[in-house]
CSV table of C-alpha atoms in Angstrom, one decimal:
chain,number,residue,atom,x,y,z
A,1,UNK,CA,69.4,339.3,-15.1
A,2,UNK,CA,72.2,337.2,-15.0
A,3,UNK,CA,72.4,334.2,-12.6
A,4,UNK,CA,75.1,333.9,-10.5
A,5,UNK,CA,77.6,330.7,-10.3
A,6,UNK,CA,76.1,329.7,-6.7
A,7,UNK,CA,72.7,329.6,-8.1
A,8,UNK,CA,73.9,326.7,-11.1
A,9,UNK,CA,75.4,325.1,-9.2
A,10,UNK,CA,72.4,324.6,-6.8
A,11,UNK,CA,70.7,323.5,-10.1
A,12,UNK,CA,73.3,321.4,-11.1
A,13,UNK,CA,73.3,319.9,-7.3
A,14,UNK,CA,69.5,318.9,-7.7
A,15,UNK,CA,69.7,317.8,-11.1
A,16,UNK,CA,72.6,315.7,-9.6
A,17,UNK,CA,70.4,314.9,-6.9
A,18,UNK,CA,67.5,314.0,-9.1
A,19,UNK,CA,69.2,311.2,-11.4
A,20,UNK,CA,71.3,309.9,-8.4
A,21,UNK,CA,68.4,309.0,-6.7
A,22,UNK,CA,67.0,307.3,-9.6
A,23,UNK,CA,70.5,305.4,-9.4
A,24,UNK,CA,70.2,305.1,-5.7
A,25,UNK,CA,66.6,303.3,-6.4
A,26,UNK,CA,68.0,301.0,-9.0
A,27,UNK,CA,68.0,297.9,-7.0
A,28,UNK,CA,65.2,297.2,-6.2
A,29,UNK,CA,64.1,294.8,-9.1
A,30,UNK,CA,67.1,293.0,-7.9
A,31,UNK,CA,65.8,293.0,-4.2
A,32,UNK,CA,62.6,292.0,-4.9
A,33,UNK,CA,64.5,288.9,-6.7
A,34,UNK,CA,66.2,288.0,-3.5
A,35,UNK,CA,62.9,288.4,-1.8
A,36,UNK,CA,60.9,286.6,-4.2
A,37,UNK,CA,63.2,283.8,-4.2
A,38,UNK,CA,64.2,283.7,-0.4
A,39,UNK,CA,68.0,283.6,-1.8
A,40,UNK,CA,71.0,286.1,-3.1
A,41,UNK,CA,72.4,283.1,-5.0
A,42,UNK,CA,74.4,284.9,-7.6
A,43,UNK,CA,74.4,288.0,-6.0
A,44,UNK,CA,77.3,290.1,-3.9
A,45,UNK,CA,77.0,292.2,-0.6
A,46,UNK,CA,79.9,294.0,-1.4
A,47,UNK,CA,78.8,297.4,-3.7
A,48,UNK,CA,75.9,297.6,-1.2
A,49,UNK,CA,78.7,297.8,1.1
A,50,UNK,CA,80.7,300.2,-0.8
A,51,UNK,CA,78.3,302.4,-1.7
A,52,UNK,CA,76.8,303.1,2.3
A,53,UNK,CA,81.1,303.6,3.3
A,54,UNK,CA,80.7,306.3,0.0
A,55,UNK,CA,77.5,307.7,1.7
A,56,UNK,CA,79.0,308.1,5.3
A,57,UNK,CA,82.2,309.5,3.9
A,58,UNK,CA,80.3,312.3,1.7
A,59,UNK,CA,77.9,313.2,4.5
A,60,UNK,CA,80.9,313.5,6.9
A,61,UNK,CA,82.4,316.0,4.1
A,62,UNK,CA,79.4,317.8,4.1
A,63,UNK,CA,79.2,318.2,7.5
A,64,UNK,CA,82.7,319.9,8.2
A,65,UNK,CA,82.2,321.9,4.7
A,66,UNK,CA,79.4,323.2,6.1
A,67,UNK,CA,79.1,325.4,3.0
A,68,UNK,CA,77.2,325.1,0.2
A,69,UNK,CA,76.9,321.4,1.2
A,70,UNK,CA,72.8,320.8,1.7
A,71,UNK,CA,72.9,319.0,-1.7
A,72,UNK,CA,75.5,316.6,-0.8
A,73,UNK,CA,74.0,315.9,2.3
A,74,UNK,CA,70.3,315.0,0.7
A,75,UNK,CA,71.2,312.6,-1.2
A,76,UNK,CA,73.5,311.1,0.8
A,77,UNK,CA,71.3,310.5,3.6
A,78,UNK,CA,68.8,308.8,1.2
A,79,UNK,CA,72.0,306.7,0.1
A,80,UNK,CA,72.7,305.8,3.4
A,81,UNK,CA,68.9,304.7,4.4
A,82,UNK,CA,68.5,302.8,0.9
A,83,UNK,CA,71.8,300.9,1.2
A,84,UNK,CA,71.0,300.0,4.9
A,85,UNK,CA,67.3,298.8,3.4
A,86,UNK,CA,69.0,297.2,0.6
A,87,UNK,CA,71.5,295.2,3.1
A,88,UNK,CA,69.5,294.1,5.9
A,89,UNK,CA,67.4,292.4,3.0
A,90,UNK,CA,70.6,290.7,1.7
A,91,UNK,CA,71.2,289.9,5.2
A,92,UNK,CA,68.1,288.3,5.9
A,93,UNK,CA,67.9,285.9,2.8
A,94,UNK,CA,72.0,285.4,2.1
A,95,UNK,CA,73.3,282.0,3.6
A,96,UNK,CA,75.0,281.6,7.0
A,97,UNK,CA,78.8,281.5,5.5
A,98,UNK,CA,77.9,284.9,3.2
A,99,UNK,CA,75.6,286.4,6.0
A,100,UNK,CA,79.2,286.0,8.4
A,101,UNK,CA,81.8,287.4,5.8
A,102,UNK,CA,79.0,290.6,5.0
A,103,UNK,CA,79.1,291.4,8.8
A,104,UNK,CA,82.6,291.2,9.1
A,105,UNK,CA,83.0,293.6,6.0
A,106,UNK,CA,80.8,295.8,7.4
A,107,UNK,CA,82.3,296.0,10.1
A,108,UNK,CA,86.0,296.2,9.1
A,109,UNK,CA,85.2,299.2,6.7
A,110,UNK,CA,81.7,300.7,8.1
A,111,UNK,CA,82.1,300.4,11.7
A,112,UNK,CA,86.0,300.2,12.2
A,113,UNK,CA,87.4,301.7,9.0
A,114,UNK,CA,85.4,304.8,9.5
A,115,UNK,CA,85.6,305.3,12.9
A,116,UNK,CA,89.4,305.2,12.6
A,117,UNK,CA,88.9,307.5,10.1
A,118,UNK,CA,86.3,309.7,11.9
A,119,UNK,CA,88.6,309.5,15.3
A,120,UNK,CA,91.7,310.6,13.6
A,121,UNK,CA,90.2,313.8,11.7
A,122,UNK,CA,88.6,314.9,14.2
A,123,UNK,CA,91.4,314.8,16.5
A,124,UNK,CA,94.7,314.8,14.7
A,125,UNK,CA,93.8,317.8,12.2
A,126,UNK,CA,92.2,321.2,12.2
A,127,UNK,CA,90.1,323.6,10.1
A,128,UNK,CA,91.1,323.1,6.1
A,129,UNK,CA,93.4,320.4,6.8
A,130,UNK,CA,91.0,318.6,8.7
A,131,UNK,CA,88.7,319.3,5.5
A,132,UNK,CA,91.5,318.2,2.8
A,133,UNK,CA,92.1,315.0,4.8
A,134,UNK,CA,88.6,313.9,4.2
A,135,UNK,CA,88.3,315.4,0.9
A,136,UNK,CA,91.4,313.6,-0.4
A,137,UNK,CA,89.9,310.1,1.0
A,138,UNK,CA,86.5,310.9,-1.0
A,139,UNK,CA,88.2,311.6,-4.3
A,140,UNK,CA,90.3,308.4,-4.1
A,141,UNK,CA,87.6,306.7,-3.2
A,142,UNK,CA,85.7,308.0,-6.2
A,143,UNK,CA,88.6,307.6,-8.5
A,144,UNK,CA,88.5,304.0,-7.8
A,145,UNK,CA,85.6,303.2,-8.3
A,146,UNK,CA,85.0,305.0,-11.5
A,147,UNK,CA,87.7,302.9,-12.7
A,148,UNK,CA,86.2,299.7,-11.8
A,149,UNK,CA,84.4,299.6,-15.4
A,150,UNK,CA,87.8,299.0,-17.4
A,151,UNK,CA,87.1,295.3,-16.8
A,152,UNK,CA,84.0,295.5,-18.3
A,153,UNK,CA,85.4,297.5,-21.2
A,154,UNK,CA,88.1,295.0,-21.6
A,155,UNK,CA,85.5,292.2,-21.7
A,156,UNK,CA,83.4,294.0,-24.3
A,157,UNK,CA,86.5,294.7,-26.6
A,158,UNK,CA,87.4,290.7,-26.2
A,159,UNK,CA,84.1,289.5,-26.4
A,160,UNK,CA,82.3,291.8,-28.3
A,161,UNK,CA,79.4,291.8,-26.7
A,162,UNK,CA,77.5,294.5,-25.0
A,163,UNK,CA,75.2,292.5,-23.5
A,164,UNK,CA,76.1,292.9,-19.9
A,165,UNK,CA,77.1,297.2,-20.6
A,166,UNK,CA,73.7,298.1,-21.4
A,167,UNK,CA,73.4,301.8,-23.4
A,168,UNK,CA,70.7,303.3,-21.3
A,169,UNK,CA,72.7,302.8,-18.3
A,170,UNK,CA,76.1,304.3,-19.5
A,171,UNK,CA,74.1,307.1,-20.6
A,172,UNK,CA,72.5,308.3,-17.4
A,173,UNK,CA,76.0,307.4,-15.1
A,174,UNK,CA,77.9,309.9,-17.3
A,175,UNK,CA,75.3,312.3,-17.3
A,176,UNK,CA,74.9,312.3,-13.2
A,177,UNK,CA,79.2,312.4,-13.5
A,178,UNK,CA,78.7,315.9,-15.3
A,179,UNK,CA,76.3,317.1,-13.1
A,180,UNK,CA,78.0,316.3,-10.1
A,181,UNK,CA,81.2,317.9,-12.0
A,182,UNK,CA,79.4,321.0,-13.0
A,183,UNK,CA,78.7,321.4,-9.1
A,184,UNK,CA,82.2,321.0,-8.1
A,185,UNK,CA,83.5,323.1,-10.4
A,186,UNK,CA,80.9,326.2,-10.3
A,187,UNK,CA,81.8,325.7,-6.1
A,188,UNK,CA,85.5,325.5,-6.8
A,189,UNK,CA,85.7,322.0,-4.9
A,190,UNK,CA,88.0,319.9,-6.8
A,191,UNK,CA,87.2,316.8,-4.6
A,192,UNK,CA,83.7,316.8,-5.9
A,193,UNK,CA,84.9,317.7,-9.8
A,194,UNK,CA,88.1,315.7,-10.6
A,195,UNK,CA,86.7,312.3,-9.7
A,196,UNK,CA,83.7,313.0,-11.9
A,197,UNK,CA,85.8,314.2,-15.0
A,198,UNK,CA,86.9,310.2,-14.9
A,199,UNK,CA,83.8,309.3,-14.3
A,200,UNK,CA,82.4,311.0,-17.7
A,201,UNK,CA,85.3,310.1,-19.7
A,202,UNK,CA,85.1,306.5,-19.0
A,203,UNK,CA,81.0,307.1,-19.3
A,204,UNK,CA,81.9,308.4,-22.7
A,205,UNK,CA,83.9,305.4,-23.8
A,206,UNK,CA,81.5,302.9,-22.5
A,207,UNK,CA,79.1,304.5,-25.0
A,208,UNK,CA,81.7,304.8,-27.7
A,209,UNK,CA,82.1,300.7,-27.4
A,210,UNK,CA,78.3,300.4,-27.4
A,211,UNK,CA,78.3,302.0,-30.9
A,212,UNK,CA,81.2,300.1,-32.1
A,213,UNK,CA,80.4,296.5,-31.1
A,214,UNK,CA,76.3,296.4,-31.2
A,215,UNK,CA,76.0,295.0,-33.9
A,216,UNK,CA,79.2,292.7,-33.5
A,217,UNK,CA,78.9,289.1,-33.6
A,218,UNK,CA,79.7,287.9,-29.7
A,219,UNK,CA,82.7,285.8,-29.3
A,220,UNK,CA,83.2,283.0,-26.4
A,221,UNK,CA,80.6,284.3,-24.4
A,222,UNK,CA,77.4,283.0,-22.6
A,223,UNK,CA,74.0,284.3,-21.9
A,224,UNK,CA,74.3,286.8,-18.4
A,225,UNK,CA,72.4,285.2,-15.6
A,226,UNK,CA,71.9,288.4,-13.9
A,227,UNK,CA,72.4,292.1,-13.5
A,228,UNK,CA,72.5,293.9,-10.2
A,229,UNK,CA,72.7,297.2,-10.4
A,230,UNK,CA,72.3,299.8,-7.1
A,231,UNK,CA,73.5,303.5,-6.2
A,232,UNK,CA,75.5,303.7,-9.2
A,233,UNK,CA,77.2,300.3,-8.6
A,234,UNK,CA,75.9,297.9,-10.8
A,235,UNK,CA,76.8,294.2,-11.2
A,236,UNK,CA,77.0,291.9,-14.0
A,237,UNK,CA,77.0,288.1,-13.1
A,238,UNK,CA,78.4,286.8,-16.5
A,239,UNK,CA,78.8,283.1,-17.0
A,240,UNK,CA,81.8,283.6,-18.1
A,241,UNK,CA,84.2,280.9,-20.2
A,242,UNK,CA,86.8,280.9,-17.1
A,243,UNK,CA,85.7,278.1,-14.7
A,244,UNK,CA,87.3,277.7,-11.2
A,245,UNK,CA,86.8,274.7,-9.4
A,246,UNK,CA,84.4,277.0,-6.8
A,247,UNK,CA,82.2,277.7,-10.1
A,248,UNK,CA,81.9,280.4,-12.6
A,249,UNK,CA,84.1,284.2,-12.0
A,250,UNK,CA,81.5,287.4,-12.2
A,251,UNK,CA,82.3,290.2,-13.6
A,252,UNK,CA,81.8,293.2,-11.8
A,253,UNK,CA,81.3,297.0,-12.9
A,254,UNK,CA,81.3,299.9,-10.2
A,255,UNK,CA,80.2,303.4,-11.2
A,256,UNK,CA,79.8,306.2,-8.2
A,257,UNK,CA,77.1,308.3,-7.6
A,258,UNK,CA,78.8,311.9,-6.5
């Protein structure tokens, strides 16, 4: 008997659902740093951030798809209960003047920047357009931060060192990016698919440079100080050779979840 496209793409969905969650749960070595240390020295609020606005915006999708969208809405919801863990720890522990510029990020693009969003949907469009307007905003979203790693790619082609792209992690991003892409595609929604064909190209080349320079001898870089990785955003604090007079520049590396 064969098996229809709505039924793999529910398997896709879980599988998708399955190694996001792992993602999702990929912090917390990093929060029980802050915890054990009483500090986020080194650390940033911002993918936390990012990754709860991703959350909101998906479930929202979801929501107004109303179709074939229980998947998107599981996971999502754990994203949006982790990320809210994950910052009122960073909250609690980050100094005054990084405490202050978190909330007001927050609530700029959480609070604000989604409520304008929400508002406007809601009562300036209708039906499909109403569900295009969001979709659009979810796949540039997406698109932008499965881009983010081209500075990290850049770095390793400079450097070359992979110290700070680790293999294993490559690996499982790109493989969640063709889940999620399978399940867009056997649903027909492109919002869901096209963002995570870059996703699994640049997943694909992060591996390629892994290969390439593993072996390579590092040039003009230092030892990382940390890694933060969470919900498919991961972080690497690099000391890196450029210096500004408000200490060392961190390299950061985004990779989405859906």
């Amino acid at each position: 008997m064969a098996i229809n496209h709505e039924t793999w793409a529910f398997i896709f969905g879980l599988l998708g659902n399955v190694i996001s969650f792992m993602v999702f749960l990929a912090s917390l070595p990093t929060l029980y740093q802050i915890y054990k240390k009483k500090s986020t020295d080194g650390f940033q609020s911002l993918p936390y951030i990012v990754a709860l606005f991703s959350s909101m915006l998906w479930i929202y999708y979801a929501l107004v798809k109303k179709d074939a969208s229980l998947l998107l809405i599981t996971i999502n919801s754990f994203g949006c209960v982790i990320e809210t863990i994950y910052l009122a720890i960073f909250l609690i522990y980050a100094p005054s003047k990084t405490r202050l510029w978190t909330i007001k990020l927050l609530l700029m693009l959480n609070v604000f920047g989604f409520g304008a969003m929400l508002l406007s949907t809601l009562y300036l469009t209708t039906g499909s357009k109403r569900l295009s307007v969001i979709g659009w905003i979810c796949l540039v979203l997406n698109i932008s931060v499965f881009a983010a790693p081209l500075c990290i790619m850049k770095r390793v082609i400079k450097t070359k060192s992979v110290e700070f792209m680790p293999f294993s992690l490559s690996f499982f991003l790109t493989i969640n990016a063709v889940m999620w892409f399978f399940y867009g595609l056997l649903l027909k929604d492109y919002y869901i698919a096209l963002p995570n064909t870059l996703g699994f190209l640049f997943g694909i080349i992060q591996m390629v440079l892994y290969l390439i320079y593993r072996n390579a001898k590092p040039q003009g870089l230092e030892e990382p100080t940390k890694v933060q990785e969470l919900n498919g955003h991961i972080i690497d604090v690099v000391k890196p050779n450029h210096v500004t007079k408000n200490g060392p520049v961190p390299v950061i590396e985004t990779a989405s979840n859906v």
